[in-house]
CSV table of C-alpha atoms in Angstrom, one decimal:
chain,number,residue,atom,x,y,z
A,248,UNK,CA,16.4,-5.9,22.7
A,249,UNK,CA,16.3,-2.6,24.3
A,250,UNK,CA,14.5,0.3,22.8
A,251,UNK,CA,17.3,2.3,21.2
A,252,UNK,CA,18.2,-1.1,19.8
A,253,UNK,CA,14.8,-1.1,18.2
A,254,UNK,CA,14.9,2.9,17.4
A,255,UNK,CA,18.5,2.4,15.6
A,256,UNK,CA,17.1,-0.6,13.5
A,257,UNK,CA,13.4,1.7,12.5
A,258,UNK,CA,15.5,4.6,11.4
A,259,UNK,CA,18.3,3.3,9.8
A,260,UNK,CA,18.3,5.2,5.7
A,261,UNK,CA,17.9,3.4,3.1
A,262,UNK,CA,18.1,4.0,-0.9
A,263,UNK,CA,16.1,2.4,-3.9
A,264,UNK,CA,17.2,3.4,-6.5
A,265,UNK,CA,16.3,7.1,-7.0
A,266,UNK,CA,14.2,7.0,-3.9
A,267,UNK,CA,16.2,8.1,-0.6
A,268,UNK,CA,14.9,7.9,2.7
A,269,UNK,CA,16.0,9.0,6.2
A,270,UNK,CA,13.8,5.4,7.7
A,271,UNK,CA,12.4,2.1,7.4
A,272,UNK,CA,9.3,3.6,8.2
A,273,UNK,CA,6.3,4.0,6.2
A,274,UNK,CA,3.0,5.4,6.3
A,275,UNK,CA,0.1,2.8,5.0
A,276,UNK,CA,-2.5,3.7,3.0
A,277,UNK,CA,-5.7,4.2,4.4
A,278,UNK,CA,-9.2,5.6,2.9
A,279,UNK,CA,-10.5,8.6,5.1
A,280,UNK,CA,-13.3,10.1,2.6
A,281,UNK,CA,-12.3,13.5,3.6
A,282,UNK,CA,-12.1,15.0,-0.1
A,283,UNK,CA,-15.4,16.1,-1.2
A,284,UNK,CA,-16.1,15.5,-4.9
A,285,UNK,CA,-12.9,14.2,-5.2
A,286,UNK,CA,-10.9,16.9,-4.4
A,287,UNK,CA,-8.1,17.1,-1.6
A,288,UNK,CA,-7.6,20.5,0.4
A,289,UNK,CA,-6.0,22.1,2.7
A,290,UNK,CA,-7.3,19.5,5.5
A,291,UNK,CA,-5.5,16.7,3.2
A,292,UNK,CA,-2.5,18.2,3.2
A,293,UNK,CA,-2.1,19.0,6.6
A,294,UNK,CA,-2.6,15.8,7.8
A,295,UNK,CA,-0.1,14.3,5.5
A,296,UNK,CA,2.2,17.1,6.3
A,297,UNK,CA,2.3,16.2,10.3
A,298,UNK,CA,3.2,12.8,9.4
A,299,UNK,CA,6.4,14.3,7.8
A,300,UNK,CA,7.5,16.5,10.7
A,301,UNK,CA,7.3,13.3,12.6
A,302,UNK,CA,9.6,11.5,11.6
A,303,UNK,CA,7.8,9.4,8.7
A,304,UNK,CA,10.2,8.2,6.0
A,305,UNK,CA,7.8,7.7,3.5
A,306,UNK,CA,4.2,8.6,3.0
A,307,UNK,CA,1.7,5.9,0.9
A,308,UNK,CA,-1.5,8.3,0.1
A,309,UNK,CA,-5.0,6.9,0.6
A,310,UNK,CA,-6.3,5.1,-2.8
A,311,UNK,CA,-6.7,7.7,-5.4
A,312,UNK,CA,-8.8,6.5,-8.0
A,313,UNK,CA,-8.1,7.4,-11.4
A,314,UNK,CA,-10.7,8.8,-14.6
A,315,UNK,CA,-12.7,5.7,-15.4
A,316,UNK,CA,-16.2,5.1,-14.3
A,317,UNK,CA,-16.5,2.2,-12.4
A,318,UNK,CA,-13.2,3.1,-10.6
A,319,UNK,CA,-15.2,4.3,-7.6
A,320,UNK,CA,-18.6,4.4,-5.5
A,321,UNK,CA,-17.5,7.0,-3.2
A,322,UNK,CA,-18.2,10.6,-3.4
A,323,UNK,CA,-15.5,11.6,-0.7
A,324,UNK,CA,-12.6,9.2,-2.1
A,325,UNK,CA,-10.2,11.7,-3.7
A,326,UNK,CA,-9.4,11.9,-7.5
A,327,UNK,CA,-6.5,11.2,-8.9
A,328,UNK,CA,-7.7,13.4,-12.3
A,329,UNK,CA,-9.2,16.8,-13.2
A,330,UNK,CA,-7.5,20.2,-12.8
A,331,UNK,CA,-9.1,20.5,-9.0
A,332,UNK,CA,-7.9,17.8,-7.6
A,333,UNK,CA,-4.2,17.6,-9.0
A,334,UNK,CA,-4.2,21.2,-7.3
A,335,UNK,CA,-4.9,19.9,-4.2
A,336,UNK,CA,-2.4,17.4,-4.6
A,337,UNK,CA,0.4,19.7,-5.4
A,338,UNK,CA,-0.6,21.3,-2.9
A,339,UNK,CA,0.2,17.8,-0.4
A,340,UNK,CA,3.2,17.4,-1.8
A,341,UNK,CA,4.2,20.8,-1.5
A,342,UNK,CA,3.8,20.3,2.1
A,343,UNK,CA,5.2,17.0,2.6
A,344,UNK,CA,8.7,17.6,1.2
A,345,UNK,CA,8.4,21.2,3.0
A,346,UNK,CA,8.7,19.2,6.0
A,347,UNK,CA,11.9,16.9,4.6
A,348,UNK,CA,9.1,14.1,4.1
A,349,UNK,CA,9.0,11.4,0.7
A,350,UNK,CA,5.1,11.1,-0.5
A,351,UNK,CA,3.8,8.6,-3.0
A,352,UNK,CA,0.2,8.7,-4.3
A,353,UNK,CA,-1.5,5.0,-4.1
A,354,UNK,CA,-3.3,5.1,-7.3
A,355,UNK,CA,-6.5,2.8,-7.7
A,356,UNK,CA,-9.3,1.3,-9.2
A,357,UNK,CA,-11.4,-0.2,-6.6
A,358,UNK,CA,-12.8,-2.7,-10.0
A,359,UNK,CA,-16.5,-4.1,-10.4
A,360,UNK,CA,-16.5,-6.8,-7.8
A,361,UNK,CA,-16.6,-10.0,-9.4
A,362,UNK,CA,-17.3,-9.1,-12.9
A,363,UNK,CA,-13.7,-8.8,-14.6
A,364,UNK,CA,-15.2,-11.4,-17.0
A,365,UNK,CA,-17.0,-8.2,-18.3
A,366,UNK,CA,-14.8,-5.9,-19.2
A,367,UNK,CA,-14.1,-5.8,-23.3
A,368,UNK,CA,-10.2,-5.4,-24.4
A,369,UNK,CA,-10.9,-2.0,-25.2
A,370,UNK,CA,-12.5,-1.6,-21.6
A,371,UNK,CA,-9.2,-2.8,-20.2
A,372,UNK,CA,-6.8,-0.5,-22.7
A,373,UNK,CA,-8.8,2.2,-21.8
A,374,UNK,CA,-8.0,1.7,-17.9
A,375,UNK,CA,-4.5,0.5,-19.0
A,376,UNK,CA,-4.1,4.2,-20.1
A,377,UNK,CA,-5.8,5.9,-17.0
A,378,UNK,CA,-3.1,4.5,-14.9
A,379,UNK,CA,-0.6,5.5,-16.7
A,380,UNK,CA,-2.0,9.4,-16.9
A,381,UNK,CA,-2.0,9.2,-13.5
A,382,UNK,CA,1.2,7.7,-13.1
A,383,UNK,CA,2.3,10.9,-15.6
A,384,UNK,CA,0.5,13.7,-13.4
A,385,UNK,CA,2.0,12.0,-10.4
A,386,UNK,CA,5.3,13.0,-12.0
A,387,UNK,CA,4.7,15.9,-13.3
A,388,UNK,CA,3.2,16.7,-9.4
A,389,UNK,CA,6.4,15.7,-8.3
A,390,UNK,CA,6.0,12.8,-6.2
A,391,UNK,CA,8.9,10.7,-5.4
A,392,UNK,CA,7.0,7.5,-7.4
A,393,UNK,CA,3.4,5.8,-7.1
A,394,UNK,CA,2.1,2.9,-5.4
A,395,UNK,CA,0.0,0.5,-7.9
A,396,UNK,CA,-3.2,-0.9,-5.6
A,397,UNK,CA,-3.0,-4.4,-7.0
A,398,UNK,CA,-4.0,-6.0,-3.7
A,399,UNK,CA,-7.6,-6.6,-0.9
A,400,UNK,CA,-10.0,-7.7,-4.1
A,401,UNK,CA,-9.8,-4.5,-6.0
A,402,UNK,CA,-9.5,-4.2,-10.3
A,403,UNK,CA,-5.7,-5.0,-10.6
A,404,UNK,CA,-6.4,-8.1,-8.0
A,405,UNK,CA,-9.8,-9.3,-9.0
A,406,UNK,CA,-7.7,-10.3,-12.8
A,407,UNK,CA,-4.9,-12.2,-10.4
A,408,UNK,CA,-7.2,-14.4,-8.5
A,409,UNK,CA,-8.1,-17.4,-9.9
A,410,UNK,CA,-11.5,-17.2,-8.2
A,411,UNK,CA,-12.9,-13.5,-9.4
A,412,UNK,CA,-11.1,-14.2,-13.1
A,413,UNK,CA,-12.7,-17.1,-15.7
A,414,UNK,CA,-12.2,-15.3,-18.4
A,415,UNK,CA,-11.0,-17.2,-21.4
A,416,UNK,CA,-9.3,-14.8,-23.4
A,417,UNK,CA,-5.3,-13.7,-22.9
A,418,UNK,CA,-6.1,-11.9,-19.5
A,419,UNK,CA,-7.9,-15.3,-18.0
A,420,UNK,CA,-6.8,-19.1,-17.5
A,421,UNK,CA,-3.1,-19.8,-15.6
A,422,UNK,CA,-1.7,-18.3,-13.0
A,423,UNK,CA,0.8,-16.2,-15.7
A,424,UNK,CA,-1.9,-15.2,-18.3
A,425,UNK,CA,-4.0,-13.9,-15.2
A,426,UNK,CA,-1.0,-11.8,-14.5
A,427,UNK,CA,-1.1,-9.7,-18.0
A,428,UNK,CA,-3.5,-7.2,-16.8
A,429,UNK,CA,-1.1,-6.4,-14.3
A,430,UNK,CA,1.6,-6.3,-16.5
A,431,UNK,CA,0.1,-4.5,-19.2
A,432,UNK,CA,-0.7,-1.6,-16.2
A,433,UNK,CA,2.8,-1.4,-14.5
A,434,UNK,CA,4.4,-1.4,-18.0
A,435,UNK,CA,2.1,1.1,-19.4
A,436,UNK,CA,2.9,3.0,-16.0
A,437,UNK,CA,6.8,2.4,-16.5
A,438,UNK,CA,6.7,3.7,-20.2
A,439,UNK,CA,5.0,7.1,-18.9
A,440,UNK,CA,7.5,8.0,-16.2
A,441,UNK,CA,10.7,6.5,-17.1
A,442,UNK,CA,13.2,3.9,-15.8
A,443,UNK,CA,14.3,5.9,-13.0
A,444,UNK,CA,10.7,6.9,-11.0
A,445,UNK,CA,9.7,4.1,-8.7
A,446,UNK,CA,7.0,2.4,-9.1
A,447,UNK,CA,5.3,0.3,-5.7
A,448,UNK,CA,3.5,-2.3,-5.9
A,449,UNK,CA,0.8,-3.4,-3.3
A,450,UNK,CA,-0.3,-7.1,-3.0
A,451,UNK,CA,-1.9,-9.2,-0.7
A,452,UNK,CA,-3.6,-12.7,-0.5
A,453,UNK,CA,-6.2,-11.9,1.4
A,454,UNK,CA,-9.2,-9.9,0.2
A,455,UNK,CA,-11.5,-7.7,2.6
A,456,UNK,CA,-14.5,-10.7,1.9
A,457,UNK,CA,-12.4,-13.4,2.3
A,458,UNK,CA,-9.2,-13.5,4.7
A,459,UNK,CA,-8.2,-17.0,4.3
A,460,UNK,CA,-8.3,-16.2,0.2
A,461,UNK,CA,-4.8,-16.7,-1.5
A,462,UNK,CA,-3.4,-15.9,-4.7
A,463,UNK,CA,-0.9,-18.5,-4.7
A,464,UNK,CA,-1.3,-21.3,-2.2
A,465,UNK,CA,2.8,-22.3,-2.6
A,466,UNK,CA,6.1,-20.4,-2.8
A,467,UNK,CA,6.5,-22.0,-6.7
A,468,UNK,CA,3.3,-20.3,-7.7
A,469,UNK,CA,3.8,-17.2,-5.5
A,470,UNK,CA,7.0,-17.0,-7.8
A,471,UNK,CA,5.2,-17.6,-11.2
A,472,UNK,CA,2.7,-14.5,-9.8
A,473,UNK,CA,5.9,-12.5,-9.0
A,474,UNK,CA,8.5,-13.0,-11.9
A,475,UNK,CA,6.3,-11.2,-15.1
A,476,UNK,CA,5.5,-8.2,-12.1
A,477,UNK,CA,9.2,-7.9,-12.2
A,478,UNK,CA,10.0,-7.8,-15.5
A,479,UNK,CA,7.2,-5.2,-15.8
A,480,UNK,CA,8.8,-2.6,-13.6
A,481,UNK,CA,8.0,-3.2,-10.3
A,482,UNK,CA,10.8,-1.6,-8.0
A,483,UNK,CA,9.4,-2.3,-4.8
A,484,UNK,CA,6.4,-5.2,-3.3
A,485,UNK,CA,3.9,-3.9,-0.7
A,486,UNK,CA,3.2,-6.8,0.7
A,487,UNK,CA,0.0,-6.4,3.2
A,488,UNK,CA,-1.3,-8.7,5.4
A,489,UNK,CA,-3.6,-8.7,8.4
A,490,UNK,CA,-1.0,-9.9,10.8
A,491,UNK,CA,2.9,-9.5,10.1
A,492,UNK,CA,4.0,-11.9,12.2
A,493,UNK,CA,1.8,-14.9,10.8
A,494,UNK,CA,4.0,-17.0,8.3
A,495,UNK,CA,3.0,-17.2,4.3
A,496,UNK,CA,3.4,-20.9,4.3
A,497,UNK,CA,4.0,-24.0,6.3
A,498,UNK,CA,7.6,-24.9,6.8
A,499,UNK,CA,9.4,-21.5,6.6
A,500,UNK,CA,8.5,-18.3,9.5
A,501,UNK,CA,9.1,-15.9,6.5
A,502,UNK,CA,6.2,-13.8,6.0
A,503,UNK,CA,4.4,-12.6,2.6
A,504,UNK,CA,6.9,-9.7,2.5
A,505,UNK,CA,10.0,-12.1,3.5
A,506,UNK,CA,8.9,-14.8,0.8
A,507,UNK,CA,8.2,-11.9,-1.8
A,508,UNK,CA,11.8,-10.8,-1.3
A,509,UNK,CA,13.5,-14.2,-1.4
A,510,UNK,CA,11.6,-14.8,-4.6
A,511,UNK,CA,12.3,-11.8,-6.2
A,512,UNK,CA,15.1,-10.0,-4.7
A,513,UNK,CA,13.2,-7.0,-4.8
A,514,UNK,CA,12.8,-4.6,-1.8
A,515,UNK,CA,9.6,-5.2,0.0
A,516,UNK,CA,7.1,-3.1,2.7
A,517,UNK,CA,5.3,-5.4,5.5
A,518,UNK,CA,2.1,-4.3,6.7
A,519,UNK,CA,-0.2,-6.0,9.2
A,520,UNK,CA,-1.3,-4.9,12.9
A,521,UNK,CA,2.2,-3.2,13.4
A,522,UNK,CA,2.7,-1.8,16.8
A,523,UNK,CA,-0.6,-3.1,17.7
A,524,UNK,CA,-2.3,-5.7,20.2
A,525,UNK,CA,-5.4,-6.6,18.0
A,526,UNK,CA,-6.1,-7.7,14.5
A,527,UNK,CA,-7.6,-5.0,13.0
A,528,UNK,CA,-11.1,-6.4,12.8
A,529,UNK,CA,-11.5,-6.5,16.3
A,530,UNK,CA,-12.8,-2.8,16.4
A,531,UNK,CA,-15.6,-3.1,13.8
A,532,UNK,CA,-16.8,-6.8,14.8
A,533,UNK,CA,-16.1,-6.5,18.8
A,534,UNK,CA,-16.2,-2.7,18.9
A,535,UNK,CA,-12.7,-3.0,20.5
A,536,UNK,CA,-9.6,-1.0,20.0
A,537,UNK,CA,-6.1,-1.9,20.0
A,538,UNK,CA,-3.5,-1.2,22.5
A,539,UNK,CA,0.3,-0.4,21.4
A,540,UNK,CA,2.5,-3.2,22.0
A,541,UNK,CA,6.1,-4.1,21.5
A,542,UNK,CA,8.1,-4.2,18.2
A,543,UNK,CA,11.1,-6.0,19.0
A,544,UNK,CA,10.0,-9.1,16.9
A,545,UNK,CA,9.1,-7.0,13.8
A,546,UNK,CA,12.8,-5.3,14.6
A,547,UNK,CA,14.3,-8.5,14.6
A,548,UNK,CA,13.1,-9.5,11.3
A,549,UNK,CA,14.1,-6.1,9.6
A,550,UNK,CA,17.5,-6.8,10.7
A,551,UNK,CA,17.4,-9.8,9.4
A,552,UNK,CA,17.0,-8.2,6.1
A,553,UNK,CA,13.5,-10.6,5.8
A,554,UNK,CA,12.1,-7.0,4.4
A,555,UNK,CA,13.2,-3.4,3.9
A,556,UNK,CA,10.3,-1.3,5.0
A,557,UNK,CA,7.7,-1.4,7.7
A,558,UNK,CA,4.1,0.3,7.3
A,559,UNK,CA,2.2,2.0,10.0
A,560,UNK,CA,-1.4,1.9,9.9
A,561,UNK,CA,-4.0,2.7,12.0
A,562,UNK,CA,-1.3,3.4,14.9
A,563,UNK,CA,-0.1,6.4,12.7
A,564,UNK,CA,-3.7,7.1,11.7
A,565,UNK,CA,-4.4,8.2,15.3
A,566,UNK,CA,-0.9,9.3,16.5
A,567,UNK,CA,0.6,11.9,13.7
A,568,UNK,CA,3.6,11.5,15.9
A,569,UNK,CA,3.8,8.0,16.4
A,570,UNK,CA,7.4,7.4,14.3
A,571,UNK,CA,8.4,10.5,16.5
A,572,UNK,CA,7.5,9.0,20.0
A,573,UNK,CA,9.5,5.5,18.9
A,574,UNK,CA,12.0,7.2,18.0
A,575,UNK,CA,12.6,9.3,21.4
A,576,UNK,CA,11.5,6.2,23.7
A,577,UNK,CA,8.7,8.1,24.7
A,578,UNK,CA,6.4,4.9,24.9
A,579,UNK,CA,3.9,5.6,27.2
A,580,UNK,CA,2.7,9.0,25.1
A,581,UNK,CA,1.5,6.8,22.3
A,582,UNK,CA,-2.1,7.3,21.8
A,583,UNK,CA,-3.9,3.6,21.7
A,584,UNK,CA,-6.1,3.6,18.4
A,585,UNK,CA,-10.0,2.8,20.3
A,586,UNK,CA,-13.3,3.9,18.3
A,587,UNK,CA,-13.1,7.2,19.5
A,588,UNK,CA,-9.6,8.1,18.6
A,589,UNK,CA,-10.6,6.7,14.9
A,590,UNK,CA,-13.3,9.4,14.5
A,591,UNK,CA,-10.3,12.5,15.7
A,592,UNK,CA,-8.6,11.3,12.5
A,593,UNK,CA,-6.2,13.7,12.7
């Protein structure tokens, strides 16, 4: 496949639903702790706003955690809440559709590790409804929909998996009763914006203390995870894993994203090392970086309609203009993502 094979393919439009985009390609999330107390400025905005002249179709903010207590243990992680911080975030997306891009805010509880069994119903109504005032500022802000961080071992993940959820009331026990916190969000978010905003899901099997972890070790139970997200509201899956390539389960080369859509016929994102030669644990357990390699295999799958979207991570954390430099063939000016490019963060 030669490389304006593989440009066509990346930045073909696509529309879902009300949400209209120019590519397939999609900006991950990823935390930066750059918003002291909470609150983005101009710094935030400016960085998403290069993205956008560059050829991103759509931009997935870093995890914004929403107004409940134990939704956070970091000062610099921005707010999703309080009259500061929505500011600053009208002032992102102010800039981002300036510059003809698509922005949705990934919105997040990062959850008490491993104590879901402690939260009280009214506990969990009570962070029901935060999502869903965030899901109504994000609206009002005038985003073009939300993610939902329901993936890595966070709140929304730590009620899927079997392993961080004994609870014995309706949230706890099979894999669809350990679904209905989930539900009970996306539905609460779905009532606040309306049938028409999208609303993203993100999921993954893996979880950042435990990358062989999964949700659902077959495509039958994957699908009893999937169908109630569904019937929720979920528009489109965010499927992430560490390596896109790698298949979900033995006897199929479909990957999380591919089975998610065959068992839902839902649009899905993949995520995982894209556009890079090393799993992205290399750099913090090797002190390595990652090189930028060839796409045509991830290309391949998109036309083969295995997914819909494709997520950039740390190759667009270091290169604003990474979808750019794809897109013109200009390979050899794409900046490799080593420790010291990760610190530019620019």
């Amino acid at each position: 496949m030669n490389h304006s094979q593989t440009a066509e393919a990346l930045f073909q439009p696509i529309e879902i639903g009300t949400l209209k985009l120019s590519n397939r390609i999609v900006m991950a999330p990823m935390t930066r702790q750059f918003s002291p107390d909470g609150i983005p400025g101009e710094n935030v905005a400016g960085y998403y706003r290069r993205r956008a002249e560059n050829a991103v179709g759509l931009i997935v903010t870093e995890g914004t955690i929403i107004n409940h207590p134990d939704a956070s243990n970091q000062a610099n992680v921005p707010h999703f809440y309080g009259e500061d911080a929505l500011k600053g975030w009208a002032q992102v997306v102010s800039e981002v559709h300036d510059a003809g891009g698509r922005i949705i805010p990934q919105i997040w509880h990062m959850g008490a590790k491993g104590h879901v069994n402690d939260y009280t119903e009214a506990d969990i109504a009570s962070i029901v409804h935060e999502f869903a005032q965030a899901a109504t500022e994000a609206k009002r802000l005038g985003f073009d929909g939300i993610e939902l961080h329901g993936a890595h071992g966070y709140l929304i993940d730590q009620f899927l998996y079997e392993k961080t959820n004994s609870r014995t009331d309706r949230y706890g026990g099979d894999m669809m009763a350990r679904t209905r916190f989930a539900v009970e969000v996306i539905e609460a978010c779905r009532e606040a914006v309306g049938p028409e905003f999208p609303i993203v899901l993100r999921l993954s099997q893996w979880k950042t203390d435990d990358y062989q972890a999964k949700l659902a070790e077959t495509p039958a139970l994957l699908e009893q995870l999937l169908a109630p997200l569904v019937q929720a509201g979920v528009d489109i899956f965010h499927c992430s894993t560490r390596r896109f390539w790698e298949p979900e389960f033995e006897g199929s080369e479909l990957n999380f994203a591919g089975w998610t859509k065959k068992l839902t016929g839902k649009p899905t994102i993949t995520v995982g090392s894209i556009g890079l030669d090393g799993d992205f644990t290399s750099l913090f357990t090797e002190g390595k970086g990652a090189g930028n390699v060839g796409i045509d295999g991830l290309v391949q799958r998109l036309q083969n309609n295995e997914f819909d979207l494709v997520a950039i991570g740390r190759a667009l954390l270091v290169d604003p203009a990474w979808a750019k430099k794809i897109q013109e063939g200009r390979l050899d000016d794409l900046i490799p993502f080593t420790r010291e490019s990760m610190t530019e963060l620019s």
